Amino acid sequence: MEILDLIRQRDPNEREFHQAVGEVVESIKPVLDRNPQYRSAGIMDRIIEPERVILFRVPWVDDQGEVHVNRGFRVEMNSAIGPYKGGLRFHPSVNLGILKFLAFEQVFKNALTTLPMGGGKGGSDFDPKGKSDMEVERFCQSFMIELSRHIGANTDVPAGDIGVGAREIGYLFGMYKRLRNEFTGVLTGKGLNWGGSLIRPEATGYGSVYFAAEMLDARGDSLDKKTALVSGSGNVAQFTMEKLLELGCTPVTFSDSSGYIYDQKGVDREKLDFIMQLKNVRRGRVKEYADQYPEAVYTPADPGADHNPLWNHKADCAFPSATQNEINEKDAQNLVDNGVFVVSEGANMPTTPEGIEIFIDNKILYGPGKAANAGGVSVSGLEMTQNSMRFNWTRDEVDHRLRIIMKTIHRNCMETAEQYGTPYNYMNGANIAGFVKVADAMLDQGVV
Ligand code: NDP
C-alpha cells in the first residue's frame, strides 16, 4: 500500500500529519527510485511510525481550588542519529496528530543541522493564556512528574515551543531536578545562570533571517532596505524582527491570535522594545500597540475569512512566525501579487501545500520551516554540548556557530535541490538531504 494511503487509513483524523508526510513523500520519490535499498529496508514504513508515543493525564488545581485534567504527550519519533530532541507545545489545539506532524518535521530538521539529534515533540492541550503564574507552575510540575520517567540528557531532551517559554522551562526543570536528584542538560532553553546558552532565545528568529539572507545572497541581493511582513508576536517573531532591523530590513506587520498590526512607518527598535515588554512581561495583546502608536492599524482576526489580510500588503519578504497553515492558497497568491519574493518560515509548516505550489510556480525564494527555522534547535544542540562540557561559550561564539550552521543548511539544501534537477527548490533540497541522512543511519543500524 502507498505510504499516504496507509497513514490515512491507520490514523484518519491526523490531517496535519498526513500533510507533513505528503510533502516529504513527494520530494523523495526520485531518491527512492535511485536507491532501492531504502525500499527493501522498509525505511518509509518505519520513518512514519513514532518509535514511542507517551500519553498521560495531567491533573492540576487552579487558584480557586478546582481540579482540572489536561492531556500530556511526548512523541519520540526517531532516534537514528541522536537522542530525541524537539519542543513542548502548550496550546488548546494540541492533539496527537499535531504533535506527530511536528515530530516528523523535527526528524528532518534536526538531520539538517549537522548536529547529532533525533526527532521528537510533545506538549499538552493546556492553555497558559490567562492563567496565573502559580497555576502555570502547578501545571508544569504535574506535567513533569510523569514526563520525567521518559526523558533524560542522553535519551530525550525537550525544549520550548508555542506556549512554553523561559518561565515554563524553569518550572519543568525545577521539578525534574527534584524528582531525579540530578542537574543535567535534560531540557534546553534554560535560564542563563543555570545552564542555558546565550542566543538560544534569539536563535530561531535570527536563524530564519540568516536563511533569508543566504537565499538572497545566492542571487546577489541582500535584506538591506527591504520591507517584511511578519506574523506572530512571540519568541520567533520578536527575534526575527530584531535581526531584520539589524540587517536594514523594516518589519511592517506582526500579530497574535486575536488580530494583526500594520504599521506603515515600520517597527523600529523602540517599538520592538514596546512589543517585547507587552508580550513577555505584561502578557498583553498586540491591539495595545495601536493605542500606543497611532500610525499603526489594528485589524481583528476573522476566523471565518478565506484569507488573512496580514499577507495582503506590499512588501519584499514574508516571515510567517506564528503557527501551522497560516498561509493558504489565496494568501500565497496575495503575497506574490504584492511583490513578495522571499518567504522564510520561522513557524513550522505555516504554508498549505497549495500555497507552496504557488511559491514554487512563481519562483519565489521559499525557505521551508524545516530548514529556515532550524536555528532554534541548532542552538539547543549547542546548549547540550556546553552542558556536557560544563562550559559556556560567549554570545559572539554561539552566534558565529549559528551563522555557520544556517549557511551550511542553506548550501546543503541548494546543492541537493540542484543534484535532483530542481534548482532553487529549497523544499525538495531540505526534504531529500534530511531524509538521506536519517535513512542511511537507519540502514546501518538494522531493522529496529
Ligand atoms: P510563542 O508562543 O512564543 O508565540 C506564538 C505566536 O503565534 C503568538 O503571537 C501567538 O498568538 C501566535 N499564535 C499561536 N497559535 C496561533 C493560532 N492558532 N492562530 C493565530 N496565531 C497564533 O511561540 P514561538 O514563537 O516559539 O513559536 C511560533 C512558531 O515557531 C510555531 O510554529 C513553532 O512551532 C515554531 N518554532 C519555534 C521554535 C522556537 O525555538 N521557539 C523553533 C522552531 C519553530 P497568541 O499570543 O494569541 O497565542
GROMACS .gro file of C-alpha atoms and ligand atoms in nm:
model
  496
    1MET     CA    1   0.000   0.000   0.000
    2GLU     CA    2   0.121   0.355  -0.074
    3ILE     CA    3   0.254   0.529   0.238
    4LEU     CA    4  -0.005   0.807   0.227
    5ASP     CA    5  -0.295   0.563   0.194
    6LEU     CA    6  -0.152   0.368   0.484
    7ILE     CA    7  -0.136   0.661   0.726
    8ARG     CA    8  -0.476   0.794   0.615
    9GLN     CA    9  -0.628   0.454   0.680
   10ARG     CA   10  -0.446   0.397   1.006
   11ASP     CA   11  -0.499   0.744   1.158
   12PRO     CA   12  -0.776   0.912   0.954
   13ASN     CA   13  -0.806   1.220   1.176
   14GLU     CA   14  -0.441   1.329   1.176
   15ARG     CA   15  -0.474   1.582   0.893
   16GLU     CA   16  -0.159   1.784   0.968
   17PHE     CA   17   0.045   1.464   0.994
   18HIS     CA   18  -0.082   1.349   0.652
   19GLN     CA   19   0.013   1.691   0.512
   20ALA     CA   20   0.368   1.680   0.652
   21VAL     CA   21   0.427   1.324   0.530
   22GLY     CA   22   0.270   1.402   0.190
   23GLU     CA   23   0.518   1.682   0.127
   24VAL     CA   24   0.819   1.464   0.208
   25VAL     CA   25   0.690   1.165   0.010
   26GLU     CA   26   0.652   1.383  -0.299
   27SER     CA   27   1.006   1.525  -0.269
   28ILE     CA   28   1.185   1.197  -0.209
   29LYS     CA   29   1.031   0.992  -0.493
   30PRO     CA   30   1.347   1.028  -0.709
   31VAL     CA   31   1.567   0.932  -0.411
   32LEU     CA   32   1.374   0.608  -0.360
   33ASP     CA   33   1.395   0.534  -0.732
   34ARG     CA   34   1.772   0.584  -0.735
   35ASN     CA   35   1.826   0.392  -0.409
   36PRO     CA   36   1.619   0.071  -0.400
   37GLN     CA   37   1.786  -0.029  -0.070
   38TYR     CA   38   1.567   0.224   0.112
   39ARG     CA   39   1.253   0.049  -0.010
   40SER     CA   40   1.378  -0.301   0.061
   41ALA     CA   41   1.472  -0.200   0.418
   42GLY     CA   42   1.124  -0.055   0.471
   43ILE     CA   43   1.267   0.287   0.561
   44MET     CA   44   0.950   0.480   0.475
   45ASP     CA   45   0.723   0.239   0.664
   46ARG     CA   46   0.944   0.282   0.969
   47ILE     CA   47   1.011   0.655   0.946
   48ILE     CA   48   0.640   0.743   0.954
   49GLU     CA   49   0.574   0.547   1.271
   50PRO     CA   50   0.689   0.701   1.603
   51GLU     CA   51   0.933   0.482   1.794
   52ARG     CA   52   0.724   0.554   2.101
   53VAL     CA   53   0.425   0.770   2.199
   54ILE     CA   54   0.361   0.858   2.562
   55LEU     CA   55   0.014   0.985   2.651
   56PHE     CA   56  -0.066   1.079   3.008
   57ARG     CA   57  -0.306   1.252   3.244
   58VAL     CA   58  -0.202   1.589   3.386
   59PRO     CA   59  -0.418   1.680   3.686
   60TRP     CA   60  -0.370   2.023   3.844
   61VAL     CA   61  -0.552   2.258   4.082
   62ASP     CA   62  -0.640   2.617   3.993
   63ASP     CA   63  -0.625   2.920   4.226
   64GLN     CA   64  -0.986   2.862   4.333
   65GLY     CA   65  -0.910   2.504   4.437
   66GLU     CA   66  -1.087   2.347   4.141
   67VAL     CA   67  -0.932   2.035   3.986
   68HIS     CA   68  -0.858   2.027   3.610
   69VAL     CA   69  -0.729   1.748   3.390
   70ASN     CA   70  -0.530   1.803   3.071
   71ARG     CA   71  -0.364   1.560   2.837
   72GLY     CA   72   0.015   1.534   2.819
   73PHE     CA   73   0.201   1.387   2.521
   74ARG     CA   74   0.552   1.304   2.411
   75VAL     CA   75   0.609   1.167   2.062
   76GLU     CA   76   0.954   1.002   2.038
   77MET     CA   77   0.969   0.986   1.662
   78ASN     CA   78   1.316   0.882   1.552
   79SER     CA   79   1.649   0.830   1.731
   80ALA     CA   80   1.861   0.710   1.437
   81ILE     CA   81   2.110   0.998   1.460
   82GLY     CA   82   2.086   1.101   1.828
   83PRO     CA   83   1.861   1.138   2.133
   84TYR     CA   84   1.506   1.257   2.063
   85LYS     CA   85   1.504   1.636   2.052
   86GLY     CA   86   1.215   1.876   1.999
   87GLY     CA   87   0.997   2.124   2.181
   88LEU     CA   88   0.693   2.109   2.406
   89ARG     CA   89   0.383   2.299   2.295
   90PHE     CA   90   0.111   2.411   2.539
   91HIS     CA   91  -0.190   2.522   2.336
   92PRO     CA   92  -0.558   2.418   2.335
   93SER     CA   93  -0.524   2.292   1.976
   94VAL     CA   94  -0.264   2.029   2.072
   95ASN     CA   95  -0.354   1.669   1.987
   96LEU     CA   96  -0.167   1.361   1.874
   97GLY     CA   97  -0.194   1.446   1.501
   98ILE     CA   98  -0.042   1.793   1.550
   99LEU     CA   99   0.242   1.656   1.762
  100LYS     CA  100   0.312   1.375   1.514
  101PHE     CA  101   0.339   1.629   1.231
  102LEU     CA  102   0.575   1.843   1.440
  103ALA     CA  103   0.783   1.542   1.548
  104PHE     CA  104   0.804   1.418   1.187
  105GLU     CA  105   0.924   1.760   1.065
  106GLN     CA  106   1.170   1.771   1.353
  107VAL     CA  107   1.342   1.449   1.242
  108PHE     CA  108   1.440   1.603   0.907
  109LYS     CA  109   1.514   1.947   1.051
  110ASN     CA  110   1.748   1.805   1.314
  111ALA     CA  111   1.926   1.600   1.049
  112LEU     CA  112   1.991   1.921   0.853
  113THR     CA  113   2.152   2.100   1.150
  114THR     CA  114   2.469   1.883   1.120
  115LEU     CA  115   2.434   1.804   1.494
  116PRO     CA  116   2.362   1.456   1.639
  117MET     CA  117   1.995   1.490   1.734
  118GLY     CA  118   1.696   1.262   1.668
  119GLY     CA  119   1.342   1.399   1.648
  120GLY     CA  120   1.057   1.429   1.897
  121LYS     CA  121   0.785   1.666   2.007
  122GLY     CA  122   0.545   1.690   2.297
  123GLY     CA  123   0.310   1.911   2.488
  124SER     CA  124  -0.039   1.948   2.620
  125ASP     CA  125  -0.379   2.094   2.538
  126PHE     CA  126  -0.330   2.319   2.845
  127ASP     CA  127  -0.366   2.691   2.765
  128PRO     CA  128  -0.125   2.909   2.968
  129LYS     CA  129  -0.303   3.223   2.843
  130GLY     CA  130  -0.500   3.389   3.123
  131LYS     CA  131  -0.356   3.158   3.390
  132SER     CA  132  -0.173   3.293   3.693
  133ASP     CA  133   0.197   3.219   3.743
  134MET     CA  134   0.106   2.982   4.025
  135GLU     CA  135  -0.137   2.790   3.804
  136VAL     CA  136   0.125   2.759   3.529
  137GLU     CA  137   0.378   2.643   3.790
  138ARG     CA  138   0.144   2.376   3.929
  139PHE     CA  139   0.059   2.256   3.580
  140CYS     CA  140   0.426   2.232   3.475
  141GLN     CA  141   0.514   2.041   3.791
  142SER     CA  142   0.234   1.791   3.737
  143PHE     CA  143   0.332   1.752   3.369
  144MET     CA  144   0.694   1.680   3.464
  145ILE     CA  145   0.605   1.428   3.735
  146GLU     CA  146   0.503   1.194   3.454
  147LEU     CA  147   0.732   1.312   3.172
  148SER     CA  148   1.045   1.275   3.389
  149ARG     CA  149   1.021   0.895   3.362
  150HIS     CA  150   1.067   0.908   2.987
  151ILE     CA  151   1.332   1.175   2.923
  152GLY     CA  152   1.699   1.227   3.005
  153ALA     CA  153   2.010   1.409   2.879
  154ASN     CA  154   2.106   1.108   2.664
  155THR     CA  155   1.751   0.988   2.586
  156ASP     CA  156   1.513   1.269   2.507
  157VAL     CA  157   1.576   1.640   2.553
  158PRO     CA  158   1.265   1.863   2.523
  159ALA     CA  159   1.267   2.241   2.473
  160GLY     CA  160   1.009   2.521   2.432
  161ASP     CA  161   0.758   2.586   2.155
  162ILE     CA  162   0.425   2.772   2.142
  163GLY     CA  163   0.316   2.849   2.500
  164VAL     CA  164   0.637   2.716   2.651
  165GLY     CA  165   0.897   2.986   2.712
  166ALA     CA  166   1.159   3.062   2.978
  167ARG     CA  167   0.904   3.061   3.262
  168GLU     CA  168   0.766   2.716   3.178
  169ILE     CA  169   1.110   2.563   3.112
  170GLY     CA  170   1.216   2.688   3.459
  171TYR     CA  171   0.926   2.520   3.638
  172LEU     CA  172   0.969   2.199   3.435
  173PHE     CA  173   1.343   2.184   3.505
  174GLY     CA  174   1.297   2.253   3.877
  175MET     CA  175   1.061   1.956   3.914
  176TYR     CA  176   1.281   1.725   3.704
  177LYS     CA  177   1.584   1.808   3.919
  178ARG     CA  178   1.391   1.741   4.238
  179LEU     CA  179   1.249   1.410   4.117
  180ARG     CA  180   1.574   1.274   3.976
  181ASN     CA  181   1.819   1.443   4.212
  182GLU     CA  182   2.044   1.532   3.921
  183PHE     CA  183   2.145   1.851   3.744
  184THR     CA  184   2.174   1.763   3.376
  185GLY     CA  185   2.101   1.917   3.038
  186VAL     CA  186   1.764   1.740   3.018
  187LEU     CA  187   1.587   2.048   2.880
  188THR     CA  188   1.715   2.328   2.656
  189GLY     CA  189   1.610   2.690   2.668
  190LYS     CA  190   1.720   2.703   3.031
  191GLY     CA  191   1.794   3.028   3.216
  192LEU     CA  192   2.139   3.173   3.150
  193ASN     CA  193   2.265   3.134   3.506
  194TRP     CA  194   2.154   2.770   3.537
  195GLY     CA  195   2.282   2.601   3.221
  196GLY     CA  196   2.117   2.793   2.939
  197SER     CA  197   2.300   2.910   2.629
  198LEU     CA  198   2.341   3.265   2.513
  199ILE     CA  199   2.149   3.327   2.187
  200ARG     CA  200   1.905   3.036   2.248
  201PRO     CA  201   1.603   3.269   2.286
  202GLU     CA  202   1.709   3.458   1.972
  203ALA     CA  203   1.814   3.156   1.766
  204THR     CA  204   1.501   3.060   1.572
  205GLY     CA  205   1.419   3.416   1.466
  206TYR     CA  206   1.782   3.505   1.390
  207GLY     CA  207   1.824   3.178   1.202
  208SER     CA  208   1.523   3.234   0.980
  209VAL     CA  209   1.656   3.580   0.889
  210TYR     CA  210   2.003   3.436   0.823
  211PHE     CA  211   1.840   3.180   0.594
  212ALA     CA  212   1.660   3.454   0.401
  213ALA     CA  213   1.987   3.649   0.376
  214GLU     CA  214   2.160   3.339   0.235
  215MET     CA  215   1.886   3.284  -0.025
  216LEU     CA  216   1.919   3.648  -0.131
  217ASP     CA  217   2.298   3.637  -0.129
  218ALA     CA  218   2.291   3.337  -0.364
  219ARG     CA  219   2.110   3.570  -0.608
  220GLY     CA  220   2.348   3.864  -0.545
  221ASP     CA  221   2.093   4.052  -0.330
  222SER     CA  222   2.053   4.137   0.041
  223LEU     CA  223   1.791   4.231   0.302
  224ASP     CA  224   1.911   4.590   0.319
  225LYS     CA  225   1.634   4.849   0.258
  226LYS     CA  226   1.369   4.581   0.213
  227THR     CA  227   1.034   4.558   0.393
  228ALA     CA  228   0.896   4.246   0.560
  229LEU     CA  229   0.561   4.104   0.667
  230VAL     CA  230   0.597   3.914   0.995
  231SER     CA  231   0.323   3.715   1.166
  232GLY     CA  232   0.309   3.622   1.535
  233SER     CA  233   0.450   3.826   1.822
  234GLY     CA  234   0.601   3.553   2.036
  235ASN     CA  235   0.956   3.431   2.066
  236VAL     CA  236   1.022   3.365   1.696
  237ALA     CA  237   0.851   3.681   1.565
  238GLN     CA  238   1.027   3.911   1.813
  239PHE     CA  239   1.379   3.796   1.730
  240THR     CA  240   1.300   3.780   1.360
  241MET     CA  241   1.214   4.150   1.380
  242GLU     CA  242   1.526   4.223   1.587
  243LYS     CA  243   1.760   4.065   1.330
  244LEU     CA  244   1.571   4.219   1.037
  245LEU     CA  245   1.626   4.565   1.189
  246GLU     CA  246   1.997   4.490   1.237
  247LEU     CA  247   2.026   4.396   0.869
  248GLY     CA  248   1.846   4.709   0.746
  249CYS     CA  249   1.508   4.548   0.668
  250THR     CA  250   1.186   4.702   0.806
  251PRO     CA  251   0.909   4.484   0.952
  252VAL     CA  252   0.564   4.636   0.891
  253THR     CA  253   0.329   4.372   1.039
  254PHE     CA  254   0.302   4.134   1.336
  255SER     CA  255   0.009   3.957   1.504
  256ASP     CA  256  -0.140   3.737   1.773
  257SER     CA  257  -0.438   3.505   1.758
  258SER     CA  258  -0.677   3.798   1.819
  259GLY     CA  259  -0.563   4.016   1.526
  260TYR     CA  260  -0.276   4.189   1.350
  261ILE     CA  261  -0.096   4.523   1.331
  262TYR     CA  262   0.006   4.703   1.012
  263ASP     CA  263   0.248   4.985   1.082
  264GLN     CA  264   0.315   5.171   0.758
  265LYS     CA  265   0.611   5.357   0.915
  266GLY     CA  266   0.762   5.026   1.022
  267VAL     CA  267   0.857   4.875   1.355
  268ASP     CA  268   1.180   5.032   1.483
  269ARG     CA  269   1.397   4.939   1.783
  270GLU     CA  270   1.194   5.144   2.029
  271LYS     CA  271   0.866   4.994   1.905
  272LEU     CA  272   1.011   4.643   1.921
  273ASP     CA  273   1.108   4.703   2.285
  274PHE     CA  274   0.746   4.800   2.346
  275ILE     CA  275   0.626   4.473   2.185
  276MET     CA  276   0.873   4.267   2.392
  277GLN     CA  277   0.762   4.434   2.714
  278LEU     CA  278   0.395   4.397   2.617
  279LYS     CA  279   0.418   4.027   2.530
  280ASN     CA  280   0.686   3.895   2.764
  281VAL     CA  281   0.630   4.097   3.080
  282ARG     CA  282   0.271   4.221   3.073
  283ARG     CA  283   0.145   3.922   2.867
  284GLY     CA  284  -0.082   4.166   2.681
  285ARG     CA  285  -0.236   4.163   2.331
  286VAL     CA  286  -0.095   4.328   2.015
  287LYS     CA  287  -0.400   4.553   1.993
  288GLU     CA  288  -0.237   4.777   2.258
  289TYR     CA  289   0.037   4.868   2.008
  290ALA     CA  290  -0.215   5.066   1.803
  291ASP     CA  291  -0.317   5.262   2.115
  292GLN     CA  292   0.049   5.350   2.174
  293TYR     CA  293   0.141   5.426   1.810
  294PRO     CA  294  -0.145   5.598   1.622
  295GLU     CA  295   0.018   5.544   1.281
  296ALA     CA  296  -0.046   5.170   1.324
  297VAL     CA  297  -0.371   5.000   1.225
  298TYR     CA  298  -0.512   4.705   1.420
  299THR     CA  299  -0.735   4.455   1.240
  300PRO     CA  300  -0.914   4.191   1.450
  301ALA     CA  301  -0.889   3.830   1.333
  302ASP     CA  302  -1.186   3.695   1.139
  303PRO     CA  303  -1.186   3.316   1.183
  304GLY     CA  304  -1.448   3.275   0.904
  305ALA     CA  305  -1.246   3.465   0.640
  306ASP     CA  306  -1.099   3.279   0.342
  307HIS     CA  307  -0.766   3.463   0.371
  308ASN     CA  308  -0.551   3.653   0.622
  309PRO     CA  309  -0.525   4.026   0.537
  310LEU     CA  310  -0.183   4.042   0.706
  311TRP     CA  311  -0.042   3.879   0.391
  312ASN     CA  312  -0.209   4.135   0.165
  313HIS     CA  313   0.030   4.432   0.198
  314LYS     CA  314   0.310   4.548  -0.032
  315ALA     CA  315   0.647   4.412   0.083
  316ASP     CA  316   0.957   4.225  -0.033
  317CYS     CA  317   0.975   3.944   0.222
  318ALA     CA  318   0.747   3.738   0.445
  319PHE     CA  319   0.840   3.568   0.772
  320PRO     CA  320   0.545   3.356   0.892
  321SER     CA  321   0.628   3.306   1.261
  322ALA     CA  322   0.300   3.212   1.433
  323THR     CA  323   0.161   2.867   1.358
  324GLN     CA  324   0.084   2.591   1.103
  325ASN     CA  325  -0.124   2.655   0.789
  326GLU     CA  326  -0.137   3.032   0.838
  327ILE     CA  327  -0.074   3.094   0.464
  328ASN     CA  328  -0.330   2.932   0.235
  329GLU     CA  329  -0.353   2.937  -0.144
  330LYS     CA  330  -0.519   3.279  -0.151
  331ASP     CA  331  -0.267   3.428   0.094
  332ALA     CA  332   0.020   3.290  -0.114
  333GLN     CA  333  -0.127   3.449  -0.428
  334ASN     CA  334  -0.173   3.779  -0.242
  335LEU     CA  335   0.191   3.770  -0.133
  336VAL     CA  336   0.307   3.714  -0.491
  337ASP     CA  337   0.075   3.987  -0.623
  338ASN     CA  338   0.209   4.231  -0.363
  339GLY     CA  339   0.567   4.182  -0.477
  340VAL     CA  340   0.690   3.948  -0.202
  341PHE     CA  341   0.971   3.738  -0.346
  342VAL     CA  342   1.132   3.592  -0.031
  343VAL     CA  343   0.948   3.370   0.218
  344SER     CA  344   1.140   3.229   0.513
  345GLU     CA  345   0.935   3.014   0.750
  346GLY     CA  346   1.002   3.073   1.120
  347ALA     CA  347   0.692   2.872   1.210
  348ASN     CA  348   0.653   2.500   1.144
  349MET     CA  349   0.456   2.418   0.824
  350PRO     CA  350   0.292   2.763   0.807
  351THR     CA  351   0.208   2.724   0.436
  352THR     CA  352  -0.051   2.483   0.296
  353PRO     CA  353   0.056   2.254   0.007
  354GLU     CA  354  -0.148   2.469  -0.237
  355GLY     CA  355   0.031   2.781  -0.108
  356ILE     CA  356   0.372   2.617  -0.151
  357GLU     CA  357   0.283   2.528  -0.509
  358ILE     CA  358   0.217   2.896  -0.581
  359PHE     CA  359   0.555   2.995  -0.433
  360ILE     CA  360   0.738   2.732  -0.636
  361ASP     CA  361   0.548   2.810  -0.960
  362ASN     CA  362   0.629   3.179  -0.918
  363LYS     CA  363   0.996   3.108  -0.844
  364ILE     CA  364   0.978   3.276  -0.503
  365LEU     CA  365   1.282   3.224  -0.280
  366TYR     CA  366   1.098   2.991  -0.045
  367GLY     CA  367   1.276   2.864   0.268
  368PRO     CA  368   1.066   2.583   0.422
  369GLY     CA  369   1.039   2.570   0.801
  370LYS     CA  370   1.244   2.256   0.845
  371ALA     CA  371   1.543   2.441   0.701
  372ALA     CA  372   1.471   2.807   0.776
  373ASN     CA  373   1.372   2.765   1.142
  374ALA     CA  374   1.637   2.506   1.228
  375GLY     CA  375   1.842   2.773   1.408
  376GLY     CA  376   1.647   2.720   1.732
  377VAL     CA  377   1.713   2.350   1.762
  378SER     CA  378   2.071   2.407   1.644
  379VAL     CA  379   2.145   2.634   1.937
  380SER     CA  380   1.961   2.386   2.161
  381GLY     CA  381   2.216   2.133   2.033
  382LEU     CA  382   2.492   2.380   2.119
  383GLU     CA  383   2.336   2.421   2.465
  384MET     CA  384   2.359   2.040   2.509
  385THR     CA  385   2.725   2.050   2.406
  386GLN     CA  386   2.802   2.330   2.653
  387ASN     CA  387   2.617   2.140   2.930
  388SER     CA  388   2.822   1.828   2.859
  389MET     CA  389   3.145   2.029   2.875
  390ARG     CA  390   3.019   2.225   3.179
  391PHE     CA  391   3.133   2.535   2.997
  392ASN     CA  392   2.966   2.838   2.835
  393TRP     CA  393   3.054   2.997   2.505
  394THR     CA  394   3.026   3.374   2.461
  395ARG     CA  395   2.739   3.538   2.275
  396ASP     CA  396   2.962   3.600   1.973
  397GLU     CA  397   3.083   3.241   1.965
  398VAL     CA  398   2.731   3.098   1.970
  399ASP     CA  399   2.604   3.349   1.714
  400HIS     CA  400   2.900   3.269   1.489
  401ARG     CA  401   2.825   2.895   1.512
  402LEU     CA  402   2.457   2.964   1.440
  403ARG     CA  403   2.551   3.163   1.128
  404ILE     CA  404   2.776   2.884   1.005
  405ILE     CA  405   2.507   2.623   1.066
  406MET     CA  406   2.245   2.829   0.876
  407LYS     CA  407   2.492   2.880   0.589
  408THR     CA  408   2.563   2.507   0.581
  409ILE     CA  409   2.192   2.418   0.583
  410HIS     CA  410   2.130   2.665   0.301
  411ARG     CA  411   2.416   2.528   0.092
  412ASN     CA  412   2.313   2.169   0.157
  413CYS     CA  413   1.951   2.239   0.052
  414MET     CA  414   2.060   2.435  -0.256
  415GLU     CA  415   2.313   2.175  -0.375
  416THR     CA  416   2.076   1.884  -0.309
  417ALA     CA  417   1.796   2.058  -0.500
  418GLU     CA  418   2.033   2.106  -0.796
  419GLN     CA  419   2.157   1.748  -0.777
  420TYR     CA  420   1.798   1.625  -0.813
  421GLY     CA  421   1.718   1.853  -1.107
  422THR     CA  422   1.511   2.113  -0.920
  423PRO     CA  423   1.744   2.413  -0.878
  424TYR     CA  424   1.643   2.667  -0.609
  425ASN     CA  425   1.365   2.436  -0.484
  426TYR     CA  426   1.472   2.454  -0.119
  427MET     CA  427   1.177   2.239  -0.015
  428ASN     CA  428   1.300   1.945  -0.221
  429GLY     CA  429   1.655   2.011  -0.109
  430ALA     CA  430   1.561   2.011   0.261
  431ASN     CA  431   1.340   1.703   0.241
  432ILE     CA  432   1.591   1.500   0.042
  433ALA     CA  433   1.903   1.599   0.238
  434GLY     CA  434   1.729   1.540   0.573
  435PHE     CA  435   1.583   1.209   0.459
  436VAL     CA  436   1.908   1.066   0.322
  437LYS     CA  437   2.098   1.134   0.644
  438VAL     CA  438   1.837   0.964   0.863
  439ALA     CA  439   1.768   0.681   0.617
  440ASP     CA  440   2.140   0.593   0.591
  441ALA     CA  441   2.169   0.581   0.970
  442MET     CA  442   1.864   0.356   0.986
  443LEU     CA  443   2.015   0.124   0.722
  444ASP     CA  444   2.338   0.099   0.924
  445GLN     CA  445   2.150   0.014   1.243
  446GLY     CA  446   1.932  -0.267   1.106
  447VAL     CA  447   1.559  -0.322   1.146
  448VAL     CA  448   1.498  -0.178   1.493
  449NDP     P1  449   0.509   3.172   2.110
  449NDP     O1  450   0.413   3.102   2.196
  449NDP     O2  451   0.620   3.248   2.172
  449NDP     O3  452   0.434   3.269   2.008
  449NDP     C1  453   0.338   3.219   1.920
  449NDP     C2  454   0.276   3.336   1.848
  449NDP     O4  455   0.192   3.287   1.745
  449NDP     C3  456   0.188   3.421   1.937
  449NDP     O5  457   0.187   3.552   1.887
  449NDP     C4  458   0.053   3.355   1.921
  449NDP     O6  459  -0.057   3.442   1.949
  449NDP     C5  460   0.054   3.321   1.774
  449NDP     N1  461  -0.031   3.203   1.752
  449NDP     C6  462  -0.017   3.080   1.808
  449NDP     N2  463  -0.114   2.997   1.767
  449NDP     C7  464  -0.191   3.070   1.683
  449NDP     C8  465  -0.307   3.041   1.609
  449NDP     N3  466  -0.362   2.919   1.612
  449NDP     N4  467  -0.357   3.140   1.533
  449NDP     C9  468  -0.301   3.263   1.529
  449NDP     N5  469  -0.190   3.296   1.598
  449NDP    C10  470  -0.137   3.201   1.674
  449NDP     O7  471   0.568   3.056   2.013
  449NDP     P2  472   0.700   3.058   1.924
  449NDP     O8  473   0.727   3.196   1.878
  449NDP     O9  474   0.804   2.983   1.997
  449NDP    O10  475   0.656   2.965   1.802
  449NDP    C11  476   0.599   3.018   1.682
  449NDP    C12  477   0.615   2.917   1.570
  449NDP    O11  478   0.755   2.888   1.551
  449NDP    C13  479   0.550   2.781   1.594
  449NDP    O12  480   0.506   2.728   1.470
  449NDP    C14  481   0.666   2.696   1.646
  449NDP    O13  482   0.643   2.558   1.627
  449NDP    C15  483   0.777   2.748   1.558
  449NDP     N6  484   0.912   2.722   1.606
  449NDP    C16  485   0.952   2.770   1.727
  449NDP    C17  486   1.079   2.746   1.771
  449NDP    C18  487   1.133   2.805   1.896
  449NDP    O14  488   1.255   2.798   1.918
  449NDP     N7  489   1.052   2.868   1.980
  449NDP    C19  490   1.173   2.662   1.693
  449NDP    C20  491   1.124   2.626   1.561
  449NDP    C21  492   0.997   2.654   1.523
  449NDP     P3  493  -0.131   3.432   2.091
  449NDP    O15  494  -0.039   3.501   2.187
  449NDP    O16  495  -0.261   3.499   2.070
  449NDP    O17  496  -0.144   3.285   2.121
   0.00000   0.00000   0.00000
